[in-house]
Short mmCIF file of C-alpha atoms in Angstrom, two decimals:
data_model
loop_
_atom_site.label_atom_id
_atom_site.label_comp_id
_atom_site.label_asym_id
_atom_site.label_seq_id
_atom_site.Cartn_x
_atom_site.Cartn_y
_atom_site.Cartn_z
CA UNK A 11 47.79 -32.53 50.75
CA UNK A 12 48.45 -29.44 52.47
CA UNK A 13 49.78 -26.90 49.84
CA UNK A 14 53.23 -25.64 50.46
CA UNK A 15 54.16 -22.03 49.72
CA UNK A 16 57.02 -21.20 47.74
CA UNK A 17 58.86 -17.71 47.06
CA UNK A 18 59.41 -16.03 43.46
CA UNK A 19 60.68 -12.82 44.64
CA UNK A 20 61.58 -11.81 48.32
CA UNK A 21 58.24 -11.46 49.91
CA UNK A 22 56.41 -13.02 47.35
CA UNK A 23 54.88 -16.53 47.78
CA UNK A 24 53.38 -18.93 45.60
CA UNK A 25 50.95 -21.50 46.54
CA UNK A 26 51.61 -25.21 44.92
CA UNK A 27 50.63 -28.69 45.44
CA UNK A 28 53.39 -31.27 44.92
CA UNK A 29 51.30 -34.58 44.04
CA UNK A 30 53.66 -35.91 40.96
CA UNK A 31 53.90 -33.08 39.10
CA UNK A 32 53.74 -29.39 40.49
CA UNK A 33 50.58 -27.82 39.55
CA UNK A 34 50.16 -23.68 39.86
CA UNK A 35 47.22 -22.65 41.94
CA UNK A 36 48.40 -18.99 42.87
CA UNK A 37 49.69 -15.47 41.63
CA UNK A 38 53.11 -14.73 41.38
CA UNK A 39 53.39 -10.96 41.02
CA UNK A 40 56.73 -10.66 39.06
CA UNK A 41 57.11 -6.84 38.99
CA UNK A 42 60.64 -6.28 40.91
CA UNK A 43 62.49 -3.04 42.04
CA UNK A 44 64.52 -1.65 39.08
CA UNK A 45 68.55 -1.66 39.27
CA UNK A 46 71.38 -0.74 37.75
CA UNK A 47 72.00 -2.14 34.15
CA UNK A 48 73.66 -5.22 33.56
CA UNK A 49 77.44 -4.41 32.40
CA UNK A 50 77.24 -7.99 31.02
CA UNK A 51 75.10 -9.37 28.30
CA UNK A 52 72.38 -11.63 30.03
CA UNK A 53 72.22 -15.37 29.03
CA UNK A 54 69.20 -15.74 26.61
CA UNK A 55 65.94 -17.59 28.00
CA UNK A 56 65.50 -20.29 25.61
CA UNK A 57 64.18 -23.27 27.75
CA UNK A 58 61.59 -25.17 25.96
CA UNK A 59 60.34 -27.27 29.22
CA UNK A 60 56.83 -29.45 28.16
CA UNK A 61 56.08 -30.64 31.51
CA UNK A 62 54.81 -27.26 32.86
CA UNK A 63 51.23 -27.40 33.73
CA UNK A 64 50.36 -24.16 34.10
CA UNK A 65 47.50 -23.31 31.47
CA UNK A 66 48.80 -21.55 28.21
CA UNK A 67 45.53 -20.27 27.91
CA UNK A 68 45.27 -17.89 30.49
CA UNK A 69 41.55 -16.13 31.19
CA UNK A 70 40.48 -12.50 30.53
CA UNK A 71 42.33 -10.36 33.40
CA UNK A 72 40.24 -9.41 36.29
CA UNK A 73 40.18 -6.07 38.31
CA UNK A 74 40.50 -8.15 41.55
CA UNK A 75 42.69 -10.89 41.42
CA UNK A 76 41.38 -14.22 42.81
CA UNK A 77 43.51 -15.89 44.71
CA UNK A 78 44.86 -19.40 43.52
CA UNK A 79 44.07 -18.81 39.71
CA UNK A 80 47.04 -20.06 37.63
CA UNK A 81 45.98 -17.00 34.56
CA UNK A 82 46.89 -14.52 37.24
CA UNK A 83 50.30 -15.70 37.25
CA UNK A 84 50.45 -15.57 33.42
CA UNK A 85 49.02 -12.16 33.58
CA UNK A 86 51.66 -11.06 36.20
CA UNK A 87 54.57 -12.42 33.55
CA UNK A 88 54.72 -9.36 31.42
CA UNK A 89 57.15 -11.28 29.18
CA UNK A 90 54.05 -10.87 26.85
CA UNK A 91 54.34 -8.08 24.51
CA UNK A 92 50.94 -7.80 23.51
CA UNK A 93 49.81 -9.50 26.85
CA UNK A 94 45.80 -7.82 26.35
CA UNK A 95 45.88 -9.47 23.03
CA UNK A 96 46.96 -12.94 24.57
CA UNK A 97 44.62 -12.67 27.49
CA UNK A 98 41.31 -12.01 25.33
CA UNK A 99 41.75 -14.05 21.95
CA UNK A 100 39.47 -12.36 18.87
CA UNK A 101 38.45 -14.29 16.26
CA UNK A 102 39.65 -13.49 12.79
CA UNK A 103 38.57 -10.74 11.09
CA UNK A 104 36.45 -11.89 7.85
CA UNK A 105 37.42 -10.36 4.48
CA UNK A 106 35.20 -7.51 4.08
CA UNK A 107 37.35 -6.23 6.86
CA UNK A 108 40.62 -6.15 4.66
CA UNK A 109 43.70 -8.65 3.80
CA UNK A 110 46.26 -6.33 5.49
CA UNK A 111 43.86 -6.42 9.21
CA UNK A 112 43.61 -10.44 8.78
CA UNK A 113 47.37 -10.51 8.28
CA UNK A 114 47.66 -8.24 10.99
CA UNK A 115 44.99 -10.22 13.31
CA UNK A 116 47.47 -13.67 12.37
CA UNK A 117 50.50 -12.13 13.11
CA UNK A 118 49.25 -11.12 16.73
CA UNK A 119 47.84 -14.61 17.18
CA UNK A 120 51.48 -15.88 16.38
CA UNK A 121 53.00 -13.58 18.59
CA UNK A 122 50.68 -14.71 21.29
CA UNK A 123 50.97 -18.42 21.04
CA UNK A 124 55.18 -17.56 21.46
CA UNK A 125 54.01 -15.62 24.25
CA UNK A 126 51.94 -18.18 25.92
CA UNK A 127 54.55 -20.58 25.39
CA UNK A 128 57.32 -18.74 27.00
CA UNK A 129 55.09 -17.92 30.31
CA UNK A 130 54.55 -21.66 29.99
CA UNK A 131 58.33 -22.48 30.20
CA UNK A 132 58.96 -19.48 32.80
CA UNK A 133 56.50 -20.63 35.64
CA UNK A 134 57.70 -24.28 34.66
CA UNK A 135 61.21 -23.17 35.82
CA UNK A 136 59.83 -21.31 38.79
CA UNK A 137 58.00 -24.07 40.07
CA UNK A 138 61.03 -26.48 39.78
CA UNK A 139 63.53 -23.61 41.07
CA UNK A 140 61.29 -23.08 44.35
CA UNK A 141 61.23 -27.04 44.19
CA UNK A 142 64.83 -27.03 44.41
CA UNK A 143 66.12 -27.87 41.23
CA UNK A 144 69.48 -26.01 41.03
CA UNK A 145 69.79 -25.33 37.09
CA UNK A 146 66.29 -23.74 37.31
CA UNK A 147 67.38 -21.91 40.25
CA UNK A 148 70.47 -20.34 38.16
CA UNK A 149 68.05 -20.23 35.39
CA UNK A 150 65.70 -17.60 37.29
CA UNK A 151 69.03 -15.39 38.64
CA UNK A 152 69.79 -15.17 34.85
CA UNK A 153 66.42 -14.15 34.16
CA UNK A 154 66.37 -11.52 36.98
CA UNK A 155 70.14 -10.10 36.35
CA UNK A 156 69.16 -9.77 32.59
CA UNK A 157 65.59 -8.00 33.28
CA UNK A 158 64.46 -11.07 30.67
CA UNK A 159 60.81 -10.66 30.33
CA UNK A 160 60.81 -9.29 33.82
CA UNK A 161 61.99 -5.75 35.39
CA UNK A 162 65.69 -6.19 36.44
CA UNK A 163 65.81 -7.35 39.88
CA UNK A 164 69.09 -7.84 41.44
CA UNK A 165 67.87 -8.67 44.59
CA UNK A 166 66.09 -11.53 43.18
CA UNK A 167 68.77 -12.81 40.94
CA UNK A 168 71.55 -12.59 43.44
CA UNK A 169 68.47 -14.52 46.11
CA UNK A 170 68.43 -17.53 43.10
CA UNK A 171 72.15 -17.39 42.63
CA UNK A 172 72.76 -18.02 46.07
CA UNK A 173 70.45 -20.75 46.52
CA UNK A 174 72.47 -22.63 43.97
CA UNK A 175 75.84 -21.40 45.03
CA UNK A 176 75.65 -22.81 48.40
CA UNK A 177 75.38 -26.24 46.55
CA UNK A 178 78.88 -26.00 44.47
CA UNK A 179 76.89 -24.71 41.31
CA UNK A 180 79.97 -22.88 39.66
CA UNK A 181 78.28 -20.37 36.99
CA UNK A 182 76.47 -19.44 40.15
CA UNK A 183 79.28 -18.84 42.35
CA UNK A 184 81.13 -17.24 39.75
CA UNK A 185 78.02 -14.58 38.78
CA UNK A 186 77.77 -14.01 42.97
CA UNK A 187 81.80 -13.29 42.67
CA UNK A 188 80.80 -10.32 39.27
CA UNK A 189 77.91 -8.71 41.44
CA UNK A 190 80.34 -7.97 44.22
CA UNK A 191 83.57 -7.20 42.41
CA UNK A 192 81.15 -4.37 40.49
CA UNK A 193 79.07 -3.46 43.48
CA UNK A 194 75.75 -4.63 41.63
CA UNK A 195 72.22 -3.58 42.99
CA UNK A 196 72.56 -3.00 46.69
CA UNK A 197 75.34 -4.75 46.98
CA UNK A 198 78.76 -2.86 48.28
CA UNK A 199 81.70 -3.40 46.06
CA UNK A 200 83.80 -5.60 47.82
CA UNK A 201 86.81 -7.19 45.99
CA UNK A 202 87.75 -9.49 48.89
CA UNK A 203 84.41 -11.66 48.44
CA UNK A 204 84.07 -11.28 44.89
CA UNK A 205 87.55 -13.04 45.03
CA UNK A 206 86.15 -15.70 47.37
CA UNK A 207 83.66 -16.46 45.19
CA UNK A 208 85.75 -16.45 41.90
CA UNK A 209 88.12 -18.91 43.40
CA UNK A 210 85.40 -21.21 44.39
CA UNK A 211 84.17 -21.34 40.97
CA UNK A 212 87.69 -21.42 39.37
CA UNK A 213 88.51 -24.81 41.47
CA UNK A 214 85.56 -26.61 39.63
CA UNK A 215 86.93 -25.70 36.26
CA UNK A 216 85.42 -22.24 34.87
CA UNK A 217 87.52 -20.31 32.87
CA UNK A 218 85.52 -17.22 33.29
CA UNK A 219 86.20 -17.58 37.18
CA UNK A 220 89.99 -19.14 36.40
CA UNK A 221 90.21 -15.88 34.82
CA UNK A 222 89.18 -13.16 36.97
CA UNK A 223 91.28 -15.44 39.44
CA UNK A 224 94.46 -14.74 37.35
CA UNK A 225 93.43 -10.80 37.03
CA UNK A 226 92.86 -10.52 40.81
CA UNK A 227 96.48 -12.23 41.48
CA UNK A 228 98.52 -10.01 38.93
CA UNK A 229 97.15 -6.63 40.60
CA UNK A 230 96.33 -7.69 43.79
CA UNK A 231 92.67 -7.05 43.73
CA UNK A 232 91.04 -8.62 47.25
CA UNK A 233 93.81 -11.28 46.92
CA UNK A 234 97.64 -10.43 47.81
CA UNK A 235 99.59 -10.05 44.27
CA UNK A 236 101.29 -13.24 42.94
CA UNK A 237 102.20 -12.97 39.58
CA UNK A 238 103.55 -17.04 39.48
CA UNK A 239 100.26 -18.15 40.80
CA UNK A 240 98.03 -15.20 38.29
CA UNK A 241 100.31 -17.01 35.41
CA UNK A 242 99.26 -20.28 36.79
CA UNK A 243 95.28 -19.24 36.84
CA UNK A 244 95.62 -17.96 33.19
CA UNK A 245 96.91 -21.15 31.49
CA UNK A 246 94.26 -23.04 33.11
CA UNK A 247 91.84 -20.58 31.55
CA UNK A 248 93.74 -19.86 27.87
CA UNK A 249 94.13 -24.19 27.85
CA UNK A 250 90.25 -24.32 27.85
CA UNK A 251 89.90 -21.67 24.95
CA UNK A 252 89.55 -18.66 27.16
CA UNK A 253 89.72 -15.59 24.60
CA UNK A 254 90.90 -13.21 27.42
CA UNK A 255 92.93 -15.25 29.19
CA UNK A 256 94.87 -16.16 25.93
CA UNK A 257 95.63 -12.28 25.58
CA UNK A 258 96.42 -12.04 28.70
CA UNK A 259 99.36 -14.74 28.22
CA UNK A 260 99.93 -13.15 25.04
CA UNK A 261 100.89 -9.43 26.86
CA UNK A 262 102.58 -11.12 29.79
CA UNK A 263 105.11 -13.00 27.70
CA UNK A 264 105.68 -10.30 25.51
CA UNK A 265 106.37 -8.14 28.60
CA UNK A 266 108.30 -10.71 30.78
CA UNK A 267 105.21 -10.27 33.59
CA UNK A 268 105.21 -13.32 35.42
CA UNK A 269 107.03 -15.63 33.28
CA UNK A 270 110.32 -15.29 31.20
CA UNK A 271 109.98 -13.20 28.17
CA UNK A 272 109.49 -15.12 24.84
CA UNK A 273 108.13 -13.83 21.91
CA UNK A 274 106.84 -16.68 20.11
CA UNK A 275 104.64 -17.78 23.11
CA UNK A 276 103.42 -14.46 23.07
CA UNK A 277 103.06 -14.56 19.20
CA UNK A 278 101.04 -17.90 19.37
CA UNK A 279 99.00 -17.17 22.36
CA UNK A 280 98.00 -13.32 20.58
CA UNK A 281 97.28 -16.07 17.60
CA UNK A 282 94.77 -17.92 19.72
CA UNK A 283 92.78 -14.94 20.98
CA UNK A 284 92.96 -12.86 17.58
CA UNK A 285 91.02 -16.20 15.92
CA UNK A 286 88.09 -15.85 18.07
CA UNK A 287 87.34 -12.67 17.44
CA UNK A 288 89.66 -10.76 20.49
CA UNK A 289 89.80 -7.49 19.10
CA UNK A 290 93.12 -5.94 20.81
CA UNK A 291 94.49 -9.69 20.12
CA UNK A 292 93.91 -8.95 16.31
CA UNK A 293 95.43 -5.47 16.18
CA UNK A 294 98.65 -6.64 18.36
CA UNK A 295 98.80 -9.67 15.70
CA UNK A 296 98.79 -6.61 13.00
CA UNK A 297 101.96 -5.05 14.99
CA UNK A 298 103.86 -8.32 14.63
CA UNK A 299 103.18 -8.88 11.10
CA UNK A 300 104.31 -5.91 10.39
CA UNK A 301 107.46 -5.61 12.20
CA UNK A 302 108.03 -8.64 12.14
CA UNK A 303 108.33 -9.97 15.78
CA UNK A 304 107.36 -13.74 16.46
CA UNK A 305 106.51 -14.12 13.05
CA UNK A 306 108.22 -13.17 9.72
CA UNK A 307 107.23 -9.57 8.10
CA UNK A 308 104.20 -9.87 6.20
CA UNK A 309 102.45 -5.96 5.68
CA UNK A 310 99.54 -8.04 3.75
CA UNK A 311 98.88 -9.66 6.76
CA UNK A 312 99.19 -7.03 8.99
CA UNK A 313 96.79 -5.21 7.13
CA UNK A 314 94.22 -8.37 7.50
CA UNK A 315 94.72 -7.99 10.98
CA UNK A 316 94.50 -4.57 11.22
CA UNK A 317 91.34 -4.55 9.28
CA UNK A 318 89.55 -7.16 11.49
CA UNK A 319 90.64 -5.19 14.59
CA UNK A 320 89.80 -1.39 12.74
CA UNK A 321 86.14 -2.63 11.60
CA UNK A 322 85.37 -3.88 15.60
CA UNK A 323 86.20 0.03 16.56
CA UNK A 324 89.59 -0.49 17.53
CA UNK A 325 91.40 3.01 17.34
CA UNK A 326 94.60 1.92 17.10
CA UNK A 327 94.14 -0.71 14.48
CA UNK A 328 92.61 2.32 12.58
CA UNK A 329 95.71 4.37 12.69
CA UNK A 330 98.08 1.66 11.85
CA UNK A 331 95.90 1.13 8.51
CA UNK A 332 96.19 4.68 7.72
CA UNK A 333 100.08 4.64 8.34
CA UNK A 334 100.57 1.59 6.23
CA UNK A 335 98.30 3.55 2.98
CA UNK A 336 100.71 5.87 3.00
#
């Protein structure tokens, strides 16, 4: 069969053969440009794939890489954090050399067999990502925005992103729609597409993307302002458990923004948010316990509520505790 060349990175092909399952006969050099931090936390790498065929063995490095060796492309993956010790095994040390260097010599061995195992599972996902296989795709832009294993490449990530995108995937579309509403990488901040992309996302069922749909509606961020349809955009998101959007509800009902003022819907949505974990959710459920609004006056409460929000950092929480020792 005549091998068919595949892309990692922009400008950077792989050579494969697809005969039942993909085999690895070239390098992929992995080292991107770096970018601009993440402002959100990356999705954790954790696929344990079995079918990848590339070796977890990978030979001694060479000077000179030959071209279609499958250990080059291990090599490349500096995932590895001891990648000289995984590349050139030693054998263990006997005991006239000392318990703590065995130990030591074990430990790195253990390391390295994680190591090999997570190249393993990365080139198994690149393979089936350049095969088009859409959750690998997504897979590798997570990998890329998060600098997981590999330098941060936004470029790349926003590359695999798109390739899924442009077949409905919605975590895709809605991770496209962050990288332009915060002007990621190269990209120019543009809040018109980010919204684009948010609402495409938000129509398959998202509540991240429902979300920043809602936000973009109440202040009119690349979207005209409609407060009914932001209200509309936020329920969808608080029904599904959305932490944010639950807050959100919370401050608009307690502030008449959108909807008709009512306390206890504000009360019970703050409720919703301050149980996960919602940190300005917990120290506005300390205000109402302790005045008493939506709820009946309860300072033990308020000072649970406080608490949680005071020991997260919250400033205000912190204050409040300090009035109520007095």
């Amino acid at each position: 069969l005549e091998p068919r060349r595949i892309a990692a990175v922009p400008n950077v092909v792989l050579d494969v053969v697809a005969d039942g399952e993909s085999s690895v006969t070239a390098p992929v050099p992995l080292a991107g440009k770096a970018a601009h931090s993440s402002p959100l936390q990356p999705d954790r790498f954790t696929r344990d794939d079995s079918s990848s065929t590339a070796s977890s063995q990978p030979p001694a490095p060479r000077r000179n890489p030959v071209e279609g060796d499958p250990g080059t492309a291990m090599e490349n993956y500096n995932y590895m954090k001891k990648p000289a010790n995984a590349l050139a095994r030693r054998g263990p040390h006997g005991a006239s050399e000392g318990d703590e260097t065995a130990k030591q010599q074990k430990d790195d061995d253990d390391e390295d067999d994680d190591n090999d195992d997570t190249a393993s599972a990365f080139m198994t996902v690149l393979v089936k990502a350049n095969l088009d296989d859409t959750e690998s795709q997504v897979t590798l832009g997570d990998i890329y925005r998060g600098g997981i294993g590999v330098p941060q490449d936004l470029a790349a990530a926003l590359m695999w992103y798109q390739k899924a995108a442009d077949k409905g995937h919605a975590r895709a579309q809605y991770y496209i729609g962050i990288m332009y509403d915060q002007g990621w990488g190269d990209l120019k901040k543009d809040s018109t597409k980010a919204f684009e992309w948010f609402f495409k996302s938000s129509i398959q069922g998202l509540p991240e993307a429902q979300f920043q749909v809602g936000r973009a509606y109440t202040v009119g961020d690349g979207v005209e302002q409609d407060l009914p349809k932001a209200m509309g955009w936020l329920h969808k998101a608080a029904e599904q458990g959305h932490a944010y959007s639950q807050f959100s509800l919370a401050a608009a009902y307690a502030e008449g923004q959108g909807v008709p003022k009512d306390v206890r819907k504000a009360t019970a949505w703050a409720m919703k948010a301050a149980e996960q974990g919602h940190v300005a959710a917990q120290r506005l459920m300390g205000l109402m316990y302790e005045i008493g609004q939506g709820v009946p006056k309860d300072i033990g409460k308020a000072r649970e509520w406080y608490l949680k929000a005071a020991v997260k950092g919250n400033e205000d929480a912190k204050r409040s505790l300090q009035r109520l020792q007095r």
